[in-house]
Short mmCIF file of C-alpha atoms in Angstrom, two decimals:
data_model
loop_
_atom_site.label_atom_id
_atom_site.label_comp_id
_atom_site.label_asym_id
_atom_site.label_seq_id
_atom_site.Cartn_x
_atom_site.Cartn_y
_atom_site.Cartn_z
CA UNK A 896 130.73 91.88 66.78
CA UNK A 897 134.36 93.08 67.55
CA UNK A 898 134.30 93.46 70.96
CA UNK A 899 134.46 96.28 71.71
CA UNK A 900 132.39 98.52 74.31
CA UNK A 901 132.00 102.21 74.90
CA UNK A 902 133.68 103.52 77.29
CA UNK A 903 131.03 106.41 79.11
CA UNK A 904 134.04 107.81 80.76
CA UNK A 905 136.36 108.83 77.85
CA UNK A 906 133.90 108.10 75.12
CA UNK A 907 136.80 105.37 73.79
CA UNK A 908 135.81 102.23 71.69
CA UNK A 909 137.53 100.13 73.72
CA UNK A 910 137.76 96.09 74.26
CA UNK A 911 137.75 95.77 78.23
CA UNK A 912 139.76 94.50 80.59
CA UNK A 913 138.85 91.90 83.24
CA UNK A 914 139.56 91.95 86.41
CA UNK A 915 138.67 88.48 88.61
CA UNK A 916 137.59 88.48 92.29
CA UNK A 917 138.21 84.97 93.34
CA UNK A 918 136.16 83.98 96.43
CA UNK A 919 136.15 80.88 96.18
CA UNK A 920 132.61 80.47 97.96
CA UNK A 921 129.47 78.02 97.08
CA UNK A 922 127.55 80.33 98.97
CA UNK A 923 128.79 83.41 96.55
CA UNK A 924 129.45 83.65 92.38
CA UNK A 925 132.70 84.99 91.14
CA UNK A 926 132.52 88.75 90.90
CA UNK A 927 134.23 89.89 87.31
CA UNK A 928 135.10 93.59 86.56
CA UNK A 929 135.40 94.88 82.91
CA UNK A 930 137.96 98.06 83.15
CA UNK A 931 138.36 100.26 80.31
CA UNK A 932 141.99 99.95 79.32
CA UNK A 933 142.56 103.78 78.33
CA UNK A 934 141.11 105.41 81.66
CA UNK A 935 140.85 102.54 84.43
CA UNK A 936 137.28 103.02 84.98
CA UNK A 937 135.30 99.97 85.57
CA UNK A 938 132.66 100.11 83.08
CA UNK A 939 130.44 97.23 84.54
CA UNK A 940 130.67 94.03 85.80
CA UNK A 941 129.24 90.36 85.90
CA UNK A 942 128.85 87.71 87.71
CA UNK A 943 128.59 88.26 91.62
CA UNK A 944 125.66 87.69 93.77
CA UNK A 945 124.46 84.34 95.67
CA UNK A 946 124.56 81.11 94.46
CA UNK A 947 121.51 78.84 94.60
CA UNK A 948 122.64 76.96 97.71
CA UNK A 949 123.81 80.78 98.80
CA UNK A 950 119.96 81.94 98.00
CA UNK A 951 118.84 78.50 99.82
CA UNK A 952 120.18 79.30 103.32
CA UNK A 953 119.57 83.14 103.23
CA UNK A 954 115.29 82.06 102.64
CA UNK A 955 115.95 79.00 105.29
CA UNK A 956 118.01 80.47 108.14
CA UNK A 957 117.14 84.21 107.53
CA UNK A 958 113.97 85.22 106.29
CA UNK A 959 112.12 83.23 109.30
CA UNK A 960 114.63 84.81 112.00
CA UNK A 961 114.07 88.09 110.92
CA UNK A 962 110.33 87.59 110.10
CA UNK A 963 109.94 87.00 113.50
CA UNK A 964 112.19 89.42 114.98
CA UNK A 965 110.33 92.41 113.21
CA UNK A 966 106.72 90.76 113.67
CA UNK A 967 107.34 90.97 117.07
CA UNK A 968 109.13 94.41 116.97
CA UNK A 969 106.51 95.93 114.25
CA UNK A 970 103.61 95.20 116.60
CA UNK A 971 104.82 96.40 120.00
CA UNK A 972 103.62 100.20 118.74
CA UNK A 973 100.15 98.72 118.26
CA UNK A 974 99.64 96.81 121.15
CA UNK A 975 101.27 99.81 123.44
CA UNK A 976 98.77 102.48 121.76
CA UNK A 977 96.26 99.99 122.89
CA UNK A 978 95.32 97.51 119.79
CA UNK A 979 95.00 93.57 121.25
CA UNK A 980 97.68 91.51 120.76
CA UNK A 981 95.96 89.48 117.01
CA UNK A 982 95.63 92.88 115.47
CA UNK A 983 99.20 94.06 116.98
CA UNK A 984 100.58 90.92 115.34
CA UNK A 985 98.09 91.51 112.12
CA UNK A 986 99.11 95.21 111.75
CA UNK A 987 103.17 94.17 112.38
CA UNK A 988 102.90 91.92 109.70
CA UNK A 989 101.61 94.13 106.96
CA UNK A 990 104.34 96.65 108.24
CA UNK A 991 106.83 94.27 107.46
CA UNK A 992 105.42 93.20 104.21
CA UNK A 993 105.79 96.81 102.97
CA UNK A 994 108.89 97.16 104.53
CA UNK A 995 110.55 93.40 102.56
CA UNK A 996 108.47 95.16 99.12
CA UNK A 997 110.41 98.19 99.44
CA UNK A 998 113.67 96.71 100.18
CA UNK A 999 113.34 94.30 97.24
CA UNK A 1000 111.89 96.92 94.54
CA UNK A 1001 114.96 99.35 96.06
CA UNK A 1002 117.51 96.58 95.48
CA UNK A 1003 116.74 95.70 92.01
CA UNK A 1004 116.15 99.53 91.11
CA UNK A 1005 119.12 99.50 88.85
#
């Protein structure tokens, strides 16, 4: 292999040009763009998203804070319509379960 990519946006053969976003984070990768040389437009990139001690705090700190947040926001509509407060909570929580499933299948769509 030569290395060389197609470019989509001039149709070149074209070996592309990186482009580094240094961060310097444990929390975050190093975000690299390869530009197409002949037009400027970035053709994809690598790298990026959370690192595993990034991925460790977002499920410790996060997740529970907003579970609970939206548990407790998801089931006030029950329990005002008149539901008790266990099937509020039940009916909250399968709210937010389809609400963290279609968040998750939306973000890894592409």
């Amino acid at each position: 292999m030569n290395g060389k990519v197609s470019c989509k946006s001039c149709n070149n053969s074209v070996t592309p040009k990186l482009w580094h976003h240094n961060t310097r984070s444990k929390i975050k990768e190093r975000l690299n763009e390869h530009i197409c040389p002949v037009c400027g437009v970035t053709m994809y990139q690598t790298g990026g998203g959370f690192t595993l001690l990034g991925k460790a705090l977002f499920f410790v700190l996060v997740v529970p804070l907003a579970f609970i947040l939206l548990l407790n926001l998801l089931a006030y509509p029950f329990a005002a319509v008149g539901f008790g407060k266990t099937v509020s909570q039940s009916l909250g929580f399968l709210v937010f379960v389809g609400l963290m499933y279609f968040l998750y299948k939306r973000k890894n769509k592409t």
